[in-house]
PDB file of C-alpha atoms in Angstrom:
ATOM      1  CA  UNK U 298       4.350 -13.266 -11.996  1.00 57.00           C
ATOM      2  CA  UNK U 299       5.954 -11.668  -9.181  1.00 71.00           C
ATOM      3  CA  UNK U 300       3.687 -11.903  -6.349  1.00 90.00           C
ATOM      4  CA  UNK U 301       3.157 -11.015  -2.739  1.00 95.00           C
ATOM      5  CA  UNK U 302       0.958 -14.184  -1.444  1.00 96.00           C
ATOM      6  CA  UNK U 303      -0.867 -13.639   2.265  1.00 97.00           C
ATOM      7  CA  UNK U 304      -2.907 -16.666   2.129  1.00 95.00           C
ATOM      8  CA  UNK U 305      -4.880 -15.943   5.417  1.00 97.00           C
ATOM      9  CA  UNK U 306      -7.497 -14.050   4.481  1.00 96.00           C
ATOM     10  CA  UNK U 307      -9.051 -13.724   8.323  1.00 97.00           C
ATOM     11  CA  UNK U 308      -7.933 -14.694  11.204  1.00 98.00           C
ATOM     12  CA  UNK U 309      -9.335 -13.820  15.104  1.00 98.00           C
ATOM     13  CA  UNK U 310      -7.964 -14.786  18.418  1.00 98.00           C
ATOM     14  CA  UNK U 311      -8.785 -14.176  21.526  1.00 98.00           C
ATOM     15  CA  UNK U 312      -6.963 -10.943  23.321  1.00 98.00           C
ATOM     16  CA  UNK U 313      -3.919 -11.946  24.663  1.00 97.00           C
ATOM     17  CA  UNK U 314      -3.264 -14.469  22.306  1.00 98.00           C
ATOM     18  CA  UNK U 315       0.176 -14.910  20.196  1.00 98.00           C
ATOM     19  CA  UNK U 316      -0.612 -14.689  15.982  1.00 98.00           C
ATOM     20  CA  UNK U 317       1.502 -15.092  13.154  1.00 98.00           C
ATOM     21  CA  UNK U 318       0.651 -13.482   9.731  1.00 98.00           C
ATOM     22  CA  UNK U 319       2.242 -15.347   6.971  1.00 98.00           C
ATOM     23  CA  UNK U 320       3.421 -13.528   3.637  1.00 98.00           C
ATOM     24  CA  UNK U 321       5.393 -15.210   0.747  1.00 97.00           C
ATOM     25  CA  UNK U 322       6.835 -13.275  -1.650  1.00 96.00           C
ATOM     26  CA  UNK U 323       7.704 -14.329  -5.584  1.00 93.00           C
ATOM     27  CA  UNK U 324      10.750 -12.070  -7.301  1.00 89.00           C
ATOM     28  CA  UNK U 325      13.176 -12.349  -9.589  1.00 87.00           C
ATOM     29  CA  UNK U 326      15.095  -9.584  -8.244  1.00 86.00           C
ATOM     30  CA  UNK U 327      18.472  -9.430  -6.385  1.00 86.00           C
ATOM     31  CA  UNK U 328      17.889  -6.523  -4.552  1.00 87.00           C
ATOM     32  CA  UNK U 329      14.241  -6.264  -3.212  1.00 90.00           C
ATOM     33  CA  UNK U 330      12.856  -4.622  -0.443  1.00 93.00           C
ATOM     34  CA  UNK U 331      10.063  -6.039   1.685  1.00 94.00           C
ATOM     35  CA  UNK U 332       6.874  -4.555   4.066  1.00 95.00           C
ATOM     36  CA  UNK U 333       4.535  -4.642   6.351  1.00 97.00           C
ATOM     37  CA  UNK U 334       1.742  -1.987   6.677  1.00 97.00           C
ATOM     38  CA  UNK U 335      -1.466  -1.760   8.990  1.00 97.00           C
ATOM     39  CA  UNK U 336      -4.724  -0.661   7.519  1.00 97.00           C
ATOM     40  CA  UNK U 337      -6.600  -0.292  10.743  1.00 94.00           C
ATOM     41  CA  UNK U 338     -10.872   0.578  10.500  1.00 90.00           C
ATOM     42  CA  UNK U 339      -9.859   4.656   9.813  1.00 88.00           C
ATOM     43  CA  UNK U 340      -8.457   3.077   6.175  1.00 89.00           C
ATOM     44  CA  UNK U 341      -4.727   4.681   6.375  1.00 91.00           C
ATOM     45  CA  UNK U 342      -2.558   2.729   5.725  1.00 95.00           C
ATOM     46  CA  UNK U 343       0.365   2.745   8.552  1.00 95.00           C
ATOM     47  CA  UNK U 344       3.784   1.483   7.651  1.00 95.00           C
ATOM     48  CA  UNK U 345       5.111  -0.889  10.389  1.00 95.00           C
ATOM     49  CA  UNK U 346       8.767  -2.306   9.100  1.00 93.00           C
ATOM     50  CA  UNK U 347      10.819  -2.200   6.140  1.00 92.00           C
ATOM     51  CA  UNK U 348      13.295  -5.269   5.378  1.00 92.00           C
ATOM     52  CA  UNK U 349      15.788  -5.821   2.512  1.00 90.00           C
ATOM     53  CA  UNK U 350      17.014  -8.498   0.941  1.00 89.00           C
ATOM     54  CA  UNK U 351      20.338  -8.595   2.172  1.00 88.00           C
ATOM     55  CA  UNK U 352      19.401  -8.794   5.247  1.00 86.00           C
ATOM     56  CA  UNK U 353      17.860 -11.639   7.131  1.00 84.00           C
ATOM     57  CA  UNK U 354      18.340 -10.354  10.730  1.00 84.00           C
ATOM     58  CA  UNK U 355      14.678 -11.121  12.972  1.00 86.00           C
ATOM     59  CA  UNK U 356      13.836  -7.684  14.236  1.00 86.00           C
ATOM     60  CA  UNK U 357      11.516  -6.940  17.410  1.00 89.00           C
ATOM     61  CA  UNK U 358       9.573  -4.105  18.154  1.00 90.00           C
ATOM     62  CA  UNK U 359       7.806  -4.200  21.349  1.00 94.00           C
ATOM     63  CA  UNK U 360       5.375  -6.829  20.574  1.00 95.00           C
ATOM     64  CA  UNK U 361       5.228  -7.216  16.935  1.00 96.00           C
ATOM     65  CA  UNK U 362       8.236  -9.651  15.395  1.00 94.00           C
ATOM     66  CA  UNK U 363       9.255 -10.361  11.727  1.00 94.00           C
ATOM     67  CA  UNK U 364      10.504 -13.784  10.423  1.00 95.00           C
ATOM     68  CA  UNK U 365      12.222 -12.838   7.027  1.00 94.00           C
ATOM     69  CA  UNK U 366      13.662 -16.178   5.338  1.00 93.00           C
ATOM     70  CA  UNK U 367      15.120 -16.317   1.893  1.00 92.00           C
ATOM     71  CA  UNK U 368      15.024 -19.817   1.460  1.00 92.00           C
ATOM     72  CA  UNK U 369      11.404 -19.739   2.324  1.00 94.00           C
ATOM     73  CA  UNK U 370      10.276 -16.120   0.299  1.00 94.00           C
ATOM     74  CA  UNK U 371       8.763 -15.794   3.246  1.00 96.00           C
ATOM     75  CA  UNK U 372       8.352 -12.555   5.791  1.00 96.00           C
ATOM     76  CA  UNK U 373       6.094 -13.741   8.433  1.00 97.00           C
ATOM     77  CA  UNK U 374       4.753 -11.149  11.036  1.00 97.00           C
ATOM     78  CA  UNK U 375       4.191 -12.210  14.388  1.00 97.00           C
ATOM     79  CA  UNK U 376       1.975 -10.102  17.147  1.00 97.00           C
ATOM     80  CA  UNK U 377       2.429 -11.755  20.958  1.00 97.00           C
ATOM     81  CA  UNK U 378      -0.087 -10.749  23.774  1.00 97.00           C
ATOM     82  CA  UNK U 379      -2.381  -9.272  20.968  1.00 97.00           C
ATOM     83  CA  UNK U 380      -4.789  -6.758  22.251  1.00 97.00           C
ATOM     84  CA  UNK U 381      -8.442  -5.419  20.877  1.00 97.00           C
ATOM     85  CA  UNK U 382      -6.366  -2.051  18.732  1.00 96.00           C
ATOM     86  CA  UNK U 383      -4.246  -4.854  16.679  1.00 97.00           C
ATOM     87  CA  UNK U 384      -7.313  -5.793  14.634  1.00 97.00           C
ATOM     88  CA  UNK U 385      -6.864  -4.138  11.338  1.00 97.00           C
ATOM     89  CA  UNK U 386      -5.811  -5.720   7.889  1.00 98.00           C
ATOM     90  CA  UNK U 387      -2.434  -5.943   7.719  1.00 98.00           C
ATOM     91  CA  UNK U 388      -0.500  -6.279   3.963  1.00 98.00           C
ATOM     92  CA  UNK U 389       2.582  -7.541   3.278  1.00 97.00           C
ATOM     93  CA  UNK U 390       4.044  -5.635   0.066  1.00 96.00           C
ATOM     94  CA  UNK U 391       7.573  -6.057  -1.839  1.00 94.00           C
ATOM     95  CA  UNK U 392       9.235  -3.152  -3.194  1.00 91.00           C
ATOM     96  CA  UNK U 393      10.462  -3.871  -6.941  1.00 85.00           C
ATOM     97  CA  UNK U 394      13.786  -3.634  -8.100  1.00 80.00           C
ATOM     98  CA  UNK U 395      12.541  -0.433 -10.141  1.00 82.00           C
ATOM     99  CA  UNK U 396      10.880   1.076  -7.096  1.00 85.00           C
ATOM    100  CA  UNK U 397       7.387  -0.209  -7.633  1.00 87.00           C
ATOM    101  CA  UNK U 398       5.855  -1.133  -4.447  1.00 89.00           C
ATOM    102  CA  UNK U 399       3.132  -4.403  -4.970  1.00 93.00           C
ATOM    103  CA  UNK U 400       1.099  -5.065  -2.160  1.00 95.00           C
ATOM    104  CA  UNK U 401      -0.900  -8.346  -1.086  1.00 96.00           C
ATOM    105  CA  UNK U 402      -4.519  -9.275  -0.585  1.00 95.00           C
ATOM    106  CA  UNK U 403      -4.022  -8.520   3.390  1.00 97.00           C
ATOM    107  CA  UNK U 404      -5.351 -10.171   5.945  1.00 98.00           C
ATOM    108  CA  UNK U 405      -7.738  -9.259   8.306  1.00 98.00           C
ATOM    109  CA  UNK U 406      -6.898  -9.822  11.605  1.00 98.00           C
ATOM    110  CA  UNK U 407      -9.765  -9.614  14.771  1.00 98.00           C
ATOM    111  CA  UNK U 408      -8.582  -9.785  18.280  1.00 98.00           C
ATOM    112  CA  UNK U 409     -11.427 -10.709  20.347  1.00 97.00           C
ATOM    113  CA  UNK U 410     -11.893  -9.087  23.757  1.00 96.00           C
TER     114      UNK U 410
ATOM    115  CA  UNK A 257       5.588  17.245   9.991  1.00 66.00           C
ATOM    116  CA  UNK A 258       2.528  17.144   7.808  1.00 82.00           C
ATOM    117  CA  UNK A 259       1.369  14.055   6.003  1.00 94.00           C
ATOM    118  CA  UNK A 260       0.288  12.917   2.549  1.00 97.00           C
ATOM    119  CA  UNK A 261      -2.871  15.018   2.310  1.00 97.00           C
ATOM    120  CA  UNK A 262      -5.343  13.993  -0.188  1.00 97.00           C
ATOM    121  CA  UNK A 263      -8.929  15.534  -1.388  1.00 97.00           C
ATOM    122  CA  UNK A 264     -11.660  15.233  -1.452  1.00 97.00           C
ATOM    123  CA  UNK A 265     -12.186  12.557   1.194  1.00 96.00           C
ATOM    124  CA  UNK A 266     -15.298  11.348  -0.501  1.00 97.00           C
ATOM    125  CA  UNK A 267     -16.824  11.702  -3.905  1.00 98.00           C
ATOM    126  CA  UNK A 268     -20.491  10.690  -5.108  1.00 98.00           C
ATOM    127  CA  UNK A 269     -21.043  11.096  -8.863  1.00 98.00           C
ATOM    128  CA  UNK A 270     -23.376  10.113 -11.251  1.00 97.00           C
ATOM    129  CA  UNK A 271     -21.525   7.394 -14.382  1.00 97.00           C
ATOM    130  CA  UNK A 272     -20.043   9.246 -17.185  1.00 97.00           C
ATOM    131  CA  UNK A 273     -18.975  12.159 -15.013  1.00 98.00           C
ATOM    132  CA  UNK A 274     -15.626  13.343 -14.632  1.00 98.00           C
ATOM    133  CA  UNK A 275     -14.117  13.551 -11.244  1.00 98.00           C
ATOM    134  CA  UNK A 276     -10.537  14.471 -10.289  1.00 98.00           C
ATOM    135  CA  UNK A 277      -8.021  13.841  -7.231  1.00 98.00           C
ATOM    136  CA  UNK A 278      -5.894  15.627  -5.524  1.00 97.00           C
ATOM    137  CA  UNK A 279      -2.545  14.504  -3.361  1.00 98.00           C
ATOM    138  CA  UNK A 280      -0.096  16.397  -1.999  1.00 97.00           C
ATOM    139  CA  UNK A 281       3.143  14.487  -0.994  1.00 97.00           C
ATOM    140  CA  UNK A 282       5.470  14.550   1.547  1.00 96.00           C
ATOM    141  CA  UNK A 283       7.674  17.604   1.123  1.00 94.00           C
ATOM    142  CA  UNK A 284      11.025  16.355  -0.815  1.00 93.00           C
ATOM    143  CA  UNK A 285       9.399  12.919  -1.653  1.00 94.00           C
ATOM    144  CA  UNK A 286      10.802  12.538  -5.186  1.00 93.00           C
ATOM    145  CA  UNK A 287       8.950   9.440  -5.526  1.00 94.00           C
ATOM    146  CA  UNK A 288       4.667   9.727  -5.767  1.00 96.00           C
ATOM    147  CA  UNK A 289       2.130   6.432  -6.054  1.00 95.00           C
ATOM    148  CA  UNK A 290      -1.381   5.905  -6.775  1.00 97.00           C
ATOM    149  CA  UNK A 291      -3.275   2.994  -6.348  1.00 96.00           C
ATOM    150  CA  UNK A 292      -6.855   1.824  -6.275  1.00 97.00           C
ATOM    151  CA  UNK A 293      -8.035  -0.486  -3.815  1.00 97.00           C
ATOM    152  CA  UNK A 294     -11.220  -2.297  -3.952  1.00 96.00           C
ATOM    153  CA  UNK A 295     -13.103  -3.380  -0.941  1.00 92.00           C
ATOM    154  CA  UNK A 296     -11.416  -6.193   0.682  1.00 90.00           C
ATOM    155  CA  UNK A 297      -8.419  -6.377  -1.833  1.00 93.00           C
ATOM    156  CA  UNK A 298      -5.058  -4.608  -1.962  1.00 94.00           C
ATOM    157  CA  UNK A 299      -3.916  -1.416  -3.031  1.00 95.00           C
ATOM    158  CA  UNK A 300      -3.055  -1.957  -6.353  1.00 94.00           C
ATOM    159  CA  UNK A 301      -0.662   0.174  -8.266  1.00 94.00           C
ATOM    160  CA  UNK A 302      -1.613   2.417 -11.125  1.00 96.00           C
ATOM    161  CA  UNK A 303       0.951   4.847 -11.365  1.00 95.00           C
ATOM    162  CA  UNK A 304       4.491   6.134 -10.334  1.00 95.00           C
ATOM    163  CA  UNK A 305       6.256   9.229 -10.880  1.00 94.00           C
ATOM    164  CA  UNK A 306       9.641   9.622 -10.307  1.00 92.00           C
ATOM    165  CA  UNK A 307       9.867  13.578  -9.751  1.00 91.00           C
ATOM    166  CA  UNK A 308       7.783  15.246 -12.155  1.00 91.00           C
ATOM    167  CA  UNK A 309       8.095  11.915 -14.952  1.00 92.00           C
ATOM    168  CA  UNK A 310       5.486   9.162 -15.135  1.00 93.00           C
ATOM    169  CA  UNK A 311       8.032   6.279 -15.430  1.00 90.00           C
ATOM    170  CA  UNK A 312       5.376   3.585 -14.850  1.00 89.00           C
ATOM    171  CA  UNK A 313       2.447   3.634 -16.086  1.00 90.00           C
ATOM    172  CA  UNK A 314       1.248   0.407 -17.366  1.00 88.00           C
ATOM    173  CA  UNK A 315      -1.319  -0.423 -15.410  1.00 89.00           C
ATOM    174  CA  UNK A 316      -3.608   2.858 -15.516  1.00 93.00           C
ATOM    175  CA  UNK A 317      -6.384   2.597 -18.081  1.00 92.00           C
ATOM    176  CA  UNK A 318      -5.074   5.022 -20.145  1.00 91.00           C
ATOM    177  CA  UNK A 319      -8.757   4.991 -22.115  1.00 95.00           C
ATOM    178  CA  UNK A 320     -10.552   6.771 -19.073  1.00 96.00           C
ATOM    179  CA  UNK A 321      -7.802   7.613 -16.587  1.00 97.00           C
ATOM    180  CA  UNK A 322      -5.106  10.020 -16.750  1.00 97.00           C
ATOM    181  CA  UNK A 323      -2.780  11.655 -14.244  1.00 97.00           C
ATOM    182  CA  UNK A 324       0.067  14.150 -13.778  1.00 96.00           C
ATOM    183  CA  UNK A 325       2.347  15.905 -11.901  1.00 95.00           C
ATOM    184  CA  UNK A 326       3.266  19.129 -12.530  1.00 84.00           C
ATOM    185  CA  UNK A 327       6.775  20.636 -10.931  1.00 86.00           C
ATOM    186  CA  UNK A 328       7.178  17.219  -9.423  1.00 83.00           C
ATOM    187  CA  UNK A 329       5.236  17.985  -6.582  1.00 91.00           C
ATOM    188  CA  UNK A 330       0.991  17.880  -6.212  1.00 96.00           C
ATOM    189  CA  UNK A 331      -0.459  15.590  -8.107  1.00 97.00           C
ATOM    190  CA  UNK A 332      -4.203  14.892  -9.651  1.00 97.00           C
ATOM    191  CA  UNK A 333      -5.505  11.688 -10.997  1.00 98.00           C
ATOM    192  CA  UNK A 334      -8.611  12.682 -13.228  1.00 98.00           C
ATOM    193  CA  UNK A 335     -11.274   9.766 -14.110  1.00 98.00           C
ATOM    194  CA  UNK A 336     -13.338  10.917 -17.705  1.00 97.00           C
ATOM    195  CA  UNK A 337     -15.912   9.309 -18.002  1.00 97.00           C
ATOM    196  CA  UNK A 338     -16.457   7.537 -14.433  1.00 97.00           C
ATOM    197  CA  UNK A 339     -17.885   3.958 -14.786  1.00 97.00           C
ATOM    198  CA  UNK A 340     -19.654   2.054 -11.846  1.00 97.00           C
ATOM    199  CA  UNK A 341     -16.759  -0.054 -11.722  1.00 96.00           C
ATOM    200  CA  UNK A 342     -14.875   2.768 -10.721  1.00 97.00           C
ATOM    201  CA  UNK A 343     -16.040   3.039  -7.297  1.00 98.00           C
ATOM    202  CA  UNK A 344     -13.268   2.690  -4.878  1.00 97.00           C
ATOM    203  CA  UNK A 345     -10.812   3.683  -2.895  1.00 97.00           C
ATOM    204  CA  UNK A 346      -7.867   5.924  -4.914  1.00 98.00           C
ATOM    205  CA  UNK A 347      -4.720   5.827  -2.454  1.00 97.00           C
ATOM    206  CA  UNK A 348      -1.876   8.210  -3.180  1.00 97.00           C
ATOM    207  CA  UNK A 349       1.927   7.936  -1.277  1.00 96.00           C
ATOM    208  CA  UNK A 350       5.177   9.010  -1.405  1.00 96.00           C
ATOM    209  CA  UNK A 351       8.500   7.744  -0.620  1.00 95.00           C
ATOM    210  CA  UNK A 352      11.737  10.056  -0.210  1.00 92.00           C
ATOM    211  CA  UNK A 353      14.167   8.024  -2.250  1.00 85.00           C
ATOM    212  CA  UNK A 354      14.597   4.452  -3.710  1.00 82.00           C
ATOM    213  CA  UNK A 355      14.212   1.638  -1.326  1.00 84.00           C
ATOM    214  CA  UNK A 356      12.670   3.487   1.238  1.00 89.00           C
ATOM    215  CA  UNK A 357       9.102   2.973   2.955  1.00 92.00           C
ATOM    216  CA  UNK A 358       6.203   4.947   0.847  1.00 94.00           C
ATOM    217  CA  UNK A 359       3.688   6.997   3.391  1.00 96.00           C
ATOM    218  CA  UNK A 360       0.061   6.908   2.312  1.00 96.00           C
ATOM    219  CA  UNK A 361      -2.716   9.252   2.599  1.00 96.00           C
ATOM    220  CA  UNK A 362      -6.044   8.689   3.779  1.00 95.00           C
ATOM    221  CA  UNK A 363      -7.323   8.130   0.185  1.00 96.00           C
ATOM    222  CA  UNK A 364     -10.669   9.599  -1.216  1.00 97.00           C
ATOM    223  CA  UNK A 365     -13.375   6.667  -1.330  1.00 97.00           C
ATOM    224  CA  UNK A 366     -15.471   7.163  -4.579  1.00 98.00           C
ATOM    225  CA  UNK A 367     -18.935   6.071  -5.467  1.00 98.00           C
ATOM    226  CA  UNK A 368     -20.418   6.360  -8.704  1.00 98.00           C
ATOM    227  CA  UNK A 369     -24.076   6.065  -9.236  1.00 97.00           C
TER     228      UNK A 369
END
């Protein structure tokens, strides 16, 4: 099966804190595009980045990172200096070769004050 | 720019009653998704149209659920007749074009009695 794999299922820190979120992905694809999204206590879902497969370029956004590595399947999501509004569930989800978007289980991320 | 809207927000009905969904999309989103998403899982994909065509459809119970999408724009996902384990979250989004990020609604939680 073609799978999207975020084995944390919870994970707190303390505020401040760096945390990585780790998401493997499963495709037989060539062309594939991968995701993060934010699901914070409201329950919308908030898009965050968008990767594809052709390119494995690290990206930064203030202080959220992403780690995408072929040779891994993995897009890993990194939050540095984490403060109180990061908690949320975050998913990692792969967009299909035939435009169907698959999510993961998410995990559920508490910063603690 | 408005949002995916979706109604109603909430929906309490008795099992064996029908109950329908509404989503609007995006304006010019060609591409519409719903998914169900059970408490503490992930969305998980039940339909996709593709303007006003269902090209994916395989994993909507096609016994009790139906959906469509008339002029390729609103959409309504109907559930006839509602079963306990029906009670969820229903989650619609849209996406302008292939490969692009989909933008989600605020879903309408439903609880059948």
């Amino acid at each position: 099966a073609q799978k999207v794999t975020q084995a944390q299922t919870e994970i707190s820190v303390v505020e401040k804190e760096d945390v990585t979120l780790d998401c493997v992905y499963e495709t037989r694809d060539t062309t594939y595009y991968l995701f993060w999204y934010k699901q914070p206590p409201s329950g919308e879902l908030v898009f965050l980045i968008r990767r594809n497969s052709f390119d494995e370029q690290n990206e930064i956004s203030g202080r959220y990172s992403w780690n995408f590595q072929k040779s891994t399947s993995s897009f890993n999501f990194t939050i540095t200096a984490s403060q109180v509004v990061d908690s949320a569930v975050y998913f990692c989800a792969r967009l299909t070769g035939a435009n169907n978007l698959f999510f993961g289980t998410g995990t559920r991320l508490t910063v603690i004050p | 720019e408005a949002g995916v809207v979706q109604s109603p927000r909430y929906k309490i009905i008795e099992k064996k009653q029908p109950v329908a969904f509404w989503c609007n999309p995006i304006s010019g989103h060609n591409t519409l998704y719903w998914y169900l998403q059970n408490l503490g899982q992930g969305p998980e994909l039940l339909i996709r149209y593709e303007n006003e065509e269902a090209v994916d459809d395989s994993q909507l119970p096609k016994d009790r659920f139906s959906a469509e999408r008339l002029k390729g724009v609103d959409s309504t996902l109907k559930i006839q007749p509602a079963e306990l384990g029906d009670s969820a979250v229903y989650l619609c989004a849209s996406s302008p074009d292939r490969g692009t990020e989909a933008f989600f609604g605020q879903g309408t939680r439903l609880t059948v009695v």
